[in-house]
Amino acid sequence: MKNEKEIKEKLHNLLNETQVVSEGTDEYKTVLEVVNVLGSTDAELRDELGYQALIKLLIHNNYLTNNELKELLAYATSGEMLFYKLGEVGTDSVFLRSFSSLLITLLLYRDNQDKFLSKSEYNSVVELVVSYCRLEKDYRDFVEGKGWAHAPAHVSDAIDELVKNRYADIDSCMLLWEGMTELVVNAPYVFAAEEDERIATPVLAMIEYEKVPLSTLRTWMKEIPVSENNLHEKINLKNFSRCFSNRLIVKDPSTNYEHLVKELEHQFNSLFV
């Protein structure tokens, strides 16, 4: 087992390499070695080196065959990664779960380019991601001395890629919507690190990629269950609706999205009466 200094040096070298694939390189083994640092509590190792190396290998260098990408995605969504010690709060296990979401995001991005998943495999990933959203309890953002955990924001990136997928339809988007709303209503405090912005991003994608009609999203928003006695939940829901609605207006000022903004403002303002 290499020590941390050796691992960092190897990742630095990997990031600085100009050659795409060295002769005799075992691509899958190389990727797995990088994946193994995603649960580290060292922010430099996990984020600046490990995650950035995965971006280079999987996205820029197109490492792995379709079958290897499927195998890695199955691993990333397993109990060893995304569901690792799920339910714990305040422990270091959140880093592996949260950065597993980012790995899943990269793999889904690759699928959106290379189309290696079947519809049933896509649907399975949707169900696993939504299940994770329901069960994640650790909502810490920046952890002093350890860097970003940010689980709700990171899994929202994966949801965004699922929404953009060729297989995404009204049914899968409804499931993903349920996952996103779980992230909002289950938060134990008011979001402080723009998690609501990240959660709103895949909602905007549903409109941009014409997966869900605006009228349907309006209905879904009105049906979000709200706890009358939970102030931070009300604030998060209100901020979430603002993020989505205002970005719609910025995206296309010529449309009549202002009406939706006023509707949602009225809906969530009434919670504070």
mmCIF file of C-alpha atoms in Angstrom:
data_model
loop_
_atom_site.group_PDB
_atom_site.id
_atom_site.type_symbol
_atom_site.label_atom_id
_atom_site.label_comp_id
_atom_site.label_asym_id
_atom_site.label_seq_id
_atom_site.Cartn_x
_atom_site.Cartn_y
_atom_site.Cartn_z
ATOM 1 C CA MET A 1 0.000 0.000 0.000
ATOM 2 C CA LYS A 2 1.556 3.288 -1.060
ATOM 3 C CA ASN A 3 1.687 6.069 1.487
ATOM 4 C CA GLU A 4 -0.187 9.294 0.932
ATOM 5 C CA LYS A 5 2.854 11.165 -0.315
ATOM 6 C CA GLU A 6 3.517 8.544 -2.981
ATOM 7 C CA ILE A 7 -0.135 8.524 -4.062
ATOM 8 C CA LYS A 8 -0.161 12.314 -4.406
ATOM 9 C CA GLU A 9 3.042 12.246 -6.430
ATOM 10 C CA LYS A 10 1.620 9.614 -8.753
ATOM 11 C CA LEU A 11 -1.582 11.620 -9.269
ATOM 12 C CA HIS A 12 0.396 14.810 -9.903
ATOM 13 C CA ASN A 13 2.368 12.946 -12.558
ATOM 14 C CA LEU A 14 -0.819 11.530 -14.058
ATOM 15 C CA LEU A 15 -2.398 14.977 -14.309
ATOM 16 C CA ASN A 16 0.735 16.402 -15.917
ATOM 17 C CA GLU A 17 1.135 13.629 -18.493
ATOM 18 C CA THR A 18 0.594 14.686 -22.091
ATOM 19 C CA GLN A 19 0.490 11.172 -23.540
ATOM 20 C CA VAL A 20 -3.069 9.789 -23.543
ATOM 21 C CA VAL A 21 -2.253 6.123 -22.918
ATOM 22 C CA SER A 22 1.180 4.797 -22.062
ATOM 23 C CA GLU A 23 2.133 1.541 -23.703
ATOM 24 C CA GLY A 24 1.006 -1.427 -21.629
ATOM 25 C CA THR A 25 -1.276 0.665 -19.404
ATOM 26 C CA ASP A 26 -4.108 -1.224 -17.717
ATOM 27 C CA GLU A 27 -6.753 1.500 -17.987
ATOM 28 C CA TYR A 28 -9.268 -0.079 -15.619
ATOM 29 C CA LYS A 29 -6.644 -0.694 -12.941
ATOM 30 C CA THR A 30 -5.410 2.879 -13.282
ATOM 31 C CA VAL A 31 -8.936 4.279 -12.880
ATOM 32 C CA LEU A 32 -9.666 2.068 -9.859
ATOM 33 C CA GLU A 33 -6.480 3.247 -8.157
ATOM 34 C CA VAL A 34 -7.772 6.812 -8.488
ATOM 35 C CA VAL A 35 -11.288 5.863 -7.373
ATOM 36 C CA ASN A 36 -9.774 4.481 -4.169
ATOM 37 C CA VAL A 37 -8.882 7.992 -2.962
ATOM 38 C CA LEU A 38 -12.420 9.391 -3.221
ATOM 39 C CA GLY A 39 -13.185 8.594 0.421
ATOM 40 C CA SER A 40 -10.084 10.349 1.732
ATOM 41 C CA THR A 41 -10.449 13.149 4.281
ATOM 42 C CA ASP A 42 -7.539 14.941 2.592
ATOM 43 C CA ALA A 43 -9.204 17.533 0.366
ATOM 44 C CA GLU A 44 -6.178 17.877 -1.902
ATOM 45 C CA LEU A 45 -5.919 14.141 -2.467
ATOM 46 C CA ARG A 46 -9.651 13.554 -2.900
ATOM 47 C CA ASP A 47 -10.759 16.634 -4.822
ATOM 48 C CA GLU A 48 -7.851 18.486 -6.409
ATOM 49 C CA LEU A 49 -5.991 15.320 -7.426
ATOM 50 C CA GLY A 50 -8.320 12.301 -7.391
ATOM 51 C CA TYR A 51 -11.473 13.803 -8.862
ATOM 52 C CA GLN A 52 -9.523 15.913 -11.354
ATOM 53 C CA ALA A 53 -7.615 12.811 -12.441
ATOM 54 C CA LEU A 54 -10.889 10.997 -13.059
ATOM 55 C CA ILE A 55 -12.087 13.871 -15.232
ATOM 56 C CA LYS A 56 -8.900 13.596 -17.275
ATOM 57 C CA LEU A 57 -8.985 9.809 -17.582
ATOM 58 C CA LEU A 58 -12.697 9.282 -18.192
ATOM 59 C CA ILE A 59 -13.683 12.438 -20.069
ATOM 60 C CA HIS A 60 -10.614 13.900 -21.758
ATOM 61 C CA ASN A 61 -8.723 10.671 -22.408
ATOM 62 C CA ASN A 62 -11.776 8.430 -22.895
ATOM 63 C CA TYR A 63 -10.405 5.609 -20.780
ATOM 64 C CA LEU A 64 -12.344 2.326 -20.492
ATOM 65 C CA THR A 65 -14.441 0.228 -22.837
ATOM 66 C CA ASN A 66 -18.232 0.259 -22.705
ATOM 67 C CA ASN A 67 -18.269 -2.906 -20.604
ATOM 68 C CA GLU A 68 -15.697 -1.456 -18.209
ATOM 69 C CA LEU A 69 -17.740 1.745 -17.897
ATOM 70 C CA LYS A 70 -20.796 -0.349 -17.008
ATOM 71 C CA GLU A 71 -18.794 -2.298 -14.446
ATOM 72 C CA LEU A 72 -17.467 0.882 -12.854
ATOM 73 C CA LEU A 73 -20.946 2.432 -12.754
ATOM 74 C CA ALA A 74 -22.302 -0.663 -10.994
ATOM 75 C CA TYR A 75 -19.488 -0.355 -8.447
ATOM 76 C CA ALA A 76 -20.064 3.384 -7.983
ATOM 77 C CA THR A 77 -23.769 2.849 -7.214
ATOM 78 C CA SER A 78 -23.142 -0.064 -4.831
ATOM 79 C CA GLY A 79 -22.989 -0.434 -1.066
ATOM 80 C CA GLU A 80 -19.235 -0.019 -1.286
ATOM 81 C CA MET A 81 -19.497 3.515 -2.639
ATOM 82 C CA LEU A 82 -22.740 5.528 -3.008
ATOM 83 C CA PHE A 83 -24.517 3.569 -0.268
ATOM 84 C CA TYR A 84 -21.478 3.156 1.984
ATOM 85 C CA LYS A 85 -22.627 3.525 5.620
ATOM 86 C CA LEU A 86 -25.620 5.492 4.371
ATOM 87 C CA GLY A 87 -27.520 7.021 7.280
ATOM 88 C CA GLU A 88 -24.463 8.053 9.262
ATOM 89 C CA VAL A 89 -24.244 11.723 10.211
ATOM 90 C CA GLY A 90 -21.100 13.607 11.137
ATOM 91 C CA THR A 91 -18.692 10.834 10.143
ATOM 92 C CA ASP A 92 -16.109 10.687 7.378
ATOM 93 C CA SER A 93 -18.140 8.143 5.364
ATOM 94 C CA VAL A 94 -19.983 11.040 3.710
ATOM 95 C CA PHE A 95 -16.940 11.870 1.593
ATOM 96 C CA LEU A 96 -16.977 8.512 -0.170
ATOM 97 C CA ARG A 97 -20.737 8.707 -0.775
ATOM 98 C CA SER A 98 -20.612 12.285 -1.993
ATOM 99 C CA PHE A 99 -17.643 11.819 -4.319
ATOM 100 C CA SER A 100 -19.208 8.597 -5.585
ATOM 101 C CA SER A 101 -21.984 10.870 -6.865
ATOM 102 C CA LEU A 102 -19.406 12.859 -8.805
ATOM 103 C CA LEU A 103 -17.921 9.673 -10.258
ATOM 104 C CA ILE A 104 -21.439 8.606 -11.281
ATOM 105 C CA THR A 105 -21.859 12.018 -12.916
ATOM 106 C CA LEU A 106 -18.734 11.477 -15.038
ATOM 107 C CA LEU A 107 -19.889 8.009 -16.066
ATOM 108 C CA LEU A 108 -23.351 9.278 -17.002
ATOM 109 C CA TYR A 109 -21.743 12.067 -18.997
ATOM 110 C CA ARG A 110 -19.793 9.385 -20.867
ATOM 111 C CA ASP A 111 -23.019 7.486 -21.505
ATOM 112 C CA ASN A 112 -24.549 10.642 -22.932
ATOM 113 C CA GLN A 113 -21.612 10.701 -25.366
ATOM 114 C CA ASP A 114 -21.002 6.994 -26.059
ATOM 115 C CA LYS A 115 -24.449 5.472 -25.341
ATOM 116 C CA PHE A 116 -23.300 2.336 -23.561
ATOM 117 C CA LEU A 117 -26.277 1.890 -21.205
ATOM 118 C CA SER A 118 -29.499 0.077 -22.091
ATOM 119 C CA LYS A 119 -32.823 1.576 -21.042
ATOM 120 C CA SER A 120 -33.217 -0.940 -18.222
ATOM 121 C CA GLU A 121 -29.711 -0.134 -16.972
ATOM 122 C CA TYR A 122 -30.518 3.577 -17.116
ATOM 123 C CA ASN A 123 -33.740 3.019 -15.173
ATOM 124 C CA SER A 124 -31.816 1.067 -12.543
ATOM 125 C CA VAL A 125 -29.415 3.985 -12.030
ATOM 126 C CA VAL A 126 -32.368 6.379 -11.706
ATOM 127 C CA GLU A 127 -33.914 4.223 -8.977
ATOM 128 C CA LEU A 128 -30.625 3.909 -7.087
ATOM 129 C CA VAL A 129 -29.939 7.649 -7.205
ATOM 130 C CA VAL A 130 -33.463 8.482 -6.028
ATOM 131 C CA SER A 131 -33.155 5.927 -3.225
ATOM 132 C CA TYR A 132 -29.907 7.560 -2.171
ATOM 133 C CA CYS A 133 -31.585 10.989 -2.114
ATOM 134 C CA ARG A 134 -34.246 9.653 0.239
ATOM 135 C CA LEU A 135 -31.746 8.096 2.627
ATOM 136 C CA GLU A 136 -28.793 10.495 2.824
ATOM 137 C CA LYS A 137 -28.768 12.229 6.225
ATOM 138 C CA ASP A 138 -25.432 14.050 6.228
ATOM 139 C CA TYR A 139 -25.980 17.499 4.726
ATOM 140 C CA ARG A 140 -22.729 19.158 5.791
ATOM 141 C CA ASP A 141 -21.215 21.453 3.178
ATOM 142 C CA PHE A 142 -17.635 22.507 3.933
ATOM 143 C CA VAL A 143 -16.013 20.497 6.709
ATOM 144 C CA GLU A 144 -13.147 22.303 8.431
ATOM 145 C CA GLY A 145 -9.852 20.565 7.790
ATOM 146 C CA LYS A 146 -11.389 18.047 5.375
ATOM 147 C CA GLY A 147 -12.934 20.099 2.588
ATOM 148 C CA TRP A 148 -16.250 19.798 0.804
ATOM 149 C CA ALA A 149 -18.705 17.021 1.638
ATOM 150 C CA HIS A 150 -21.662 18.708 -0.097
ATOM 151 C CA ALA A 151 -23.655 15.509 -0.728
ATOM 152 C CA PRO A 152 -26.919 17.174 -1.927
ATOM 153 C CA ALA A 153 -25.051 19.327 -4.445
ATOM 154 C CA HIS A 154 -22.949 16.477 -5.789
ATOM 155 C CA VAL A 155 -25.832 14.055 -6.319
ATOM 156 C CA SER A 156 -27.731 16.863 -8.072
ATOM 157 C CA ASP A 157 -24.990 16.862 -10.705
ATOM 158 C CA ALA A 158 -25.667 13.161 -11.317
ATOM 159 C CA ILE A 159 -29.393 13.855 -11.563
ATOM 160 C CA ASP A 160 -28.679 16.556 -14.144
ATOM 161 C CA GLU A 161 -26.933 14.013 -16.384
ATOM 162 C CA LEU A 162 -29.814 11.564 -15.917
ATOM 163 C CA VAL A 163 -32.293 14.232 -17.034
ATOM 164 C CA LYS A 164 -30.228 14.956 -20.163
ATOM 165 C CA ASN A 165 -30.072 11.278 -21.089
ATOM 166 C CA ARG A 166 -31.733 9.973 -24.261
ATOM 167 C CA TYR A 167 -33.835 7.589 -22.146
ATOM 168 C CA ALA A 168 -35.188 10.277 -19.828
ATOM 169 C CA ASP A 169 -38.959 10.636 -20.104
ATOM 170 C CA ILE A 170 -41.812 11.967 -18.002
ATOM 171 C CA ASP A 171 -41.809 8.894 -15.754
ATOM 172 C CA SER A 172 -38.100 8.893 -15.015
ATOM 173 C CA CYS A 173 -38.159 12.665 -14.539
ATOM 174 C CA MET A 174 -40.979 12.316 -12.039
ATOM 175 C CA LEU A 175 -38.872 9.892 -10.021
ATOM 176 C CA LEU A 176 -35.885 12.224 -10.208
ATOM 177 C CA TRP A 177 -38.103 15.130 -9.165
ATOM 178 C CA GLU A 178 -39.130 13.131 -6.098
ATOM 179 C CA GLY A 179 -35.465 12.570 -5.301
ATOM 180 C CA MET A 180 -34.695 16.270 -5.625
ATOM 181 C CA THR A 181 -37.583 17.308 -3.413
ATOM 182 C CA GLU A 182 -36.450 14.757 -0.818
ATOM 183 C CA LEU A 183 -33.088 16.532 -0.753
ATOM 184 C CA VAL A 184 -34.856 19.821 -0.053
ATOM 185 C CA VAL A 185 -37.473 18.756 2.494
ATOM 186 C CA ASN A 186 -35.135 16.423 4.417
ATOM 187 C CA ALA A 187 -32.425 19.020 4.946
ATOM 188 C CA PRO A 188 -31.886 19.560 8.701
ATOM 189 C CA TYR A 189 -31.147 23.268 8.329
ATOM 190 C CA VAL A 190 -31.276 26.125 5.830
ATOM 191 C CA PHE A 191 -28.925 25.559 2.915
ATOM 192 C CA ALA A 192 -25.878 27.820 3.194
ATOM 193 C CA ALA A 193 -23.661 26.786 0.260
ATOM 194 C CA GLU A 194 -25.939 27.170 -2.783
ATOM 195 C CA GLU A 195 -27.232 23.617 -2.605
ATOM 196 C CA ASP A 196 -30.625 24.912 -3.743
ATOM 197 C CA GLU A 197 -28.992 26.301 -6.905
ATOM 198 C CA ARG A 198 -27.416 22.931 -7.702
ATOM 199 C CA ILE A 199 -30.672 21.066 -7.026
ATOM 200 C CA ALA A 200 -32.524 23.485 -9.307
ATOM 201 C CA THR A 201 -30.122 22.851 -12.221
ATOM 202 C CA PRO A 202 -31.628 19.482 -13.312
ATOM 203 C CA VAL A 203 -35.119 20.969 -12.979
ATOM 204 C CA LEU A 204 -34.131 23.611 -15.511
ATOM 205 C CA ALA A 205 -32.722 20.834 -17.718
ATOM 206 C CA MET A 206 -36.139 19.160 -17.746
ATOM 207 C CA ILE A 207 -37.471 22.258 -19.498
ATOM 208 C CA GLU A 208 -34.434 22.918 -21.707
ATOM 209 C CA TYR A 209 -34.297 19.339 -22.982
ATOM 210 C CA GLU A 210 -38.089 19.204 -23.356
ATOM 211 C CA LYS A 211 -38.469 16.252 -21.021
ATOM 212 C CA VAL A 212 -41.263 17.757 -18.914
ATOM 213 C CA PRO A 213 -43.810 20.457 -19.856
ATOM 214 C CA LEU A 214 -43.688 23.608 -17.760
ATOM 215 C CA SER A 215 -47.325 23.066 -16.797
ATOM 216 C CA THR A 216 -46.415 19.673 -15.309
ATOM 217 C CA LEU A 217 -43.519 21.141 -13.335
ATOM 218 C CA ARG A 218 -45.841 23.817 -12.014
ATOM 219 C CA THR A 219 -48.192 21.099 -10.784
ATOM 220 C CA TRP A 220 -45.345 19.136 -9.210
ATOM 221 C CA MET A 221 -44.123 22.230 -7.376
ATOM 222 C CA LYS A 222 -47.569 22.948 -5.996
ATOM 223 C CA GLU A 223 -47.789 19.380 -4.704
ATOM 224 C CA ILE A 224 -44.571 19.433 -2.659
ATOM 225 C CA PRO A 225 -45.497 18.392 0.892
ATOM 226 C CA VAL A 226 -44.650 21.096 3.405
ATOM 227 C CA SER A 227 -44.374 20.752 7.169
ATOM 228 C CA GLU A 228 -46.215 23.656 8.788
ATOM 229 C CA ASN A 229 -43.954 23.597 11.858
ATOM 230 C CA ASN A 230 -40.584 23.398 10.106
ATOM 231 C CA LEU A 231 -39.245 26.878 9.360
ATOM 232 C CA HIS A 232 -35.982 25.856 7.679
ATOM 233 C CA GLU A 233 -37.904 23.501 5.367
ATOM 234 C CA LYS A 234 -40.154 26.354 4.294
ATOM 235 C CA ILE A 235 -37.162 28.610 3.672
ATOM 236 C CA ASN A 236 -35.364 25.950 1.615
ATOM 237 C CA LEU A 237 -38.461 25.304 -0.484
ATOM 238 C CA LYS A 238 -38.970 28.990 -1.098
ATOM 239 C CA ASN A 239 -35.330 29.516 -2.067
ATOM 240 C CA PHE A 240 -35.405 26.411 -4.292
ATOM 241 C CA SER A 241 -38.466 27.682 -6.168
ATOM 242 C CA ARG A 242 -36.847 31.097 -6.600
ATOM 243 C CA CYS A 243 -33.664 29.554 -8.004
ATOM 244 C CA PHE A 244 -35.583 27.572 -10.596
ATOM 245 C CA SER A 245 -38.070 30.289 -11.553
ATOM 246 C CA ASN A 246 -35.597 33.151 -11.796
ATOM 247 C CA ARG A 247 -33.198 31.101 -13.897
ATOM 248 C CA LEU A 248 -36.044 30.345 -16.283
ATOM 249 C CA ILE A 249 -36.569 34.056 -16.775
ATOM 250 C CA VAL A 250 -32.861 34.694 -17.325
ATOM 251 C CA LYS A 251 -32.729 31.813 -19.800
ATOM 252 C CA ASP A 252 -35.557 33.152 -21.935
ATOM 253 C CA PRO A 253 -36.823 36.648 -21.013
ATOM 254 C CA SER A 254 -39.341 36.565 -23.875
ATOM 255 C CA THR A 255 -41.443 33.846 -22.266
ATOM 256 C CA ASN A 256 -44.151 34.305 -19.693
ATOM 257 C CA TYR A 257 -42.272 32.674 -16.823
ATOM 258 C CA GLU A 258 -42.960 35.725 -14.640
ATOM 259 C CA HIS A 259 -46.417 34.289 -14.069
ATOM 260 C CA LEU A 260 -44.893 31.126 -12.655
ATOM 261 C CA VAL A 261 -42.584 33.135 -10.390
ATOM 262 C CA LYS A 262 -45.544 35.058 -8.978
ATOM 263 C CA GLU A 263 -47.495 31.837 -8.460
ATOM 264 C CA LEU A 264 -44.649 30.208 -6.572
ATOM 265 C CA GLU A 265 -43.914 33.327 -4.555
ATOM 266 C CA HIS A 266 -47.543 33.424 -3.469
ATOM 267 C CA GLN A 267 -47.540 29.713 -2.706
ATOM 268 C CA PHE A 268 -44.467 29.797 -0.494
ATOM 269 C CA ASN A 269 -45.127 33.217 1.058
ATOM 270 C CA SER A 270 -48.391 31.783 2.366
ATOM 271 C CA LEU A 271 -46.359 29.319 4.429
ATOM 272 C CA PHE A 272 -45.067 32.141 6.588
ATOM 273 C CA VAL A 273 -48.440 33.609 7.523
#
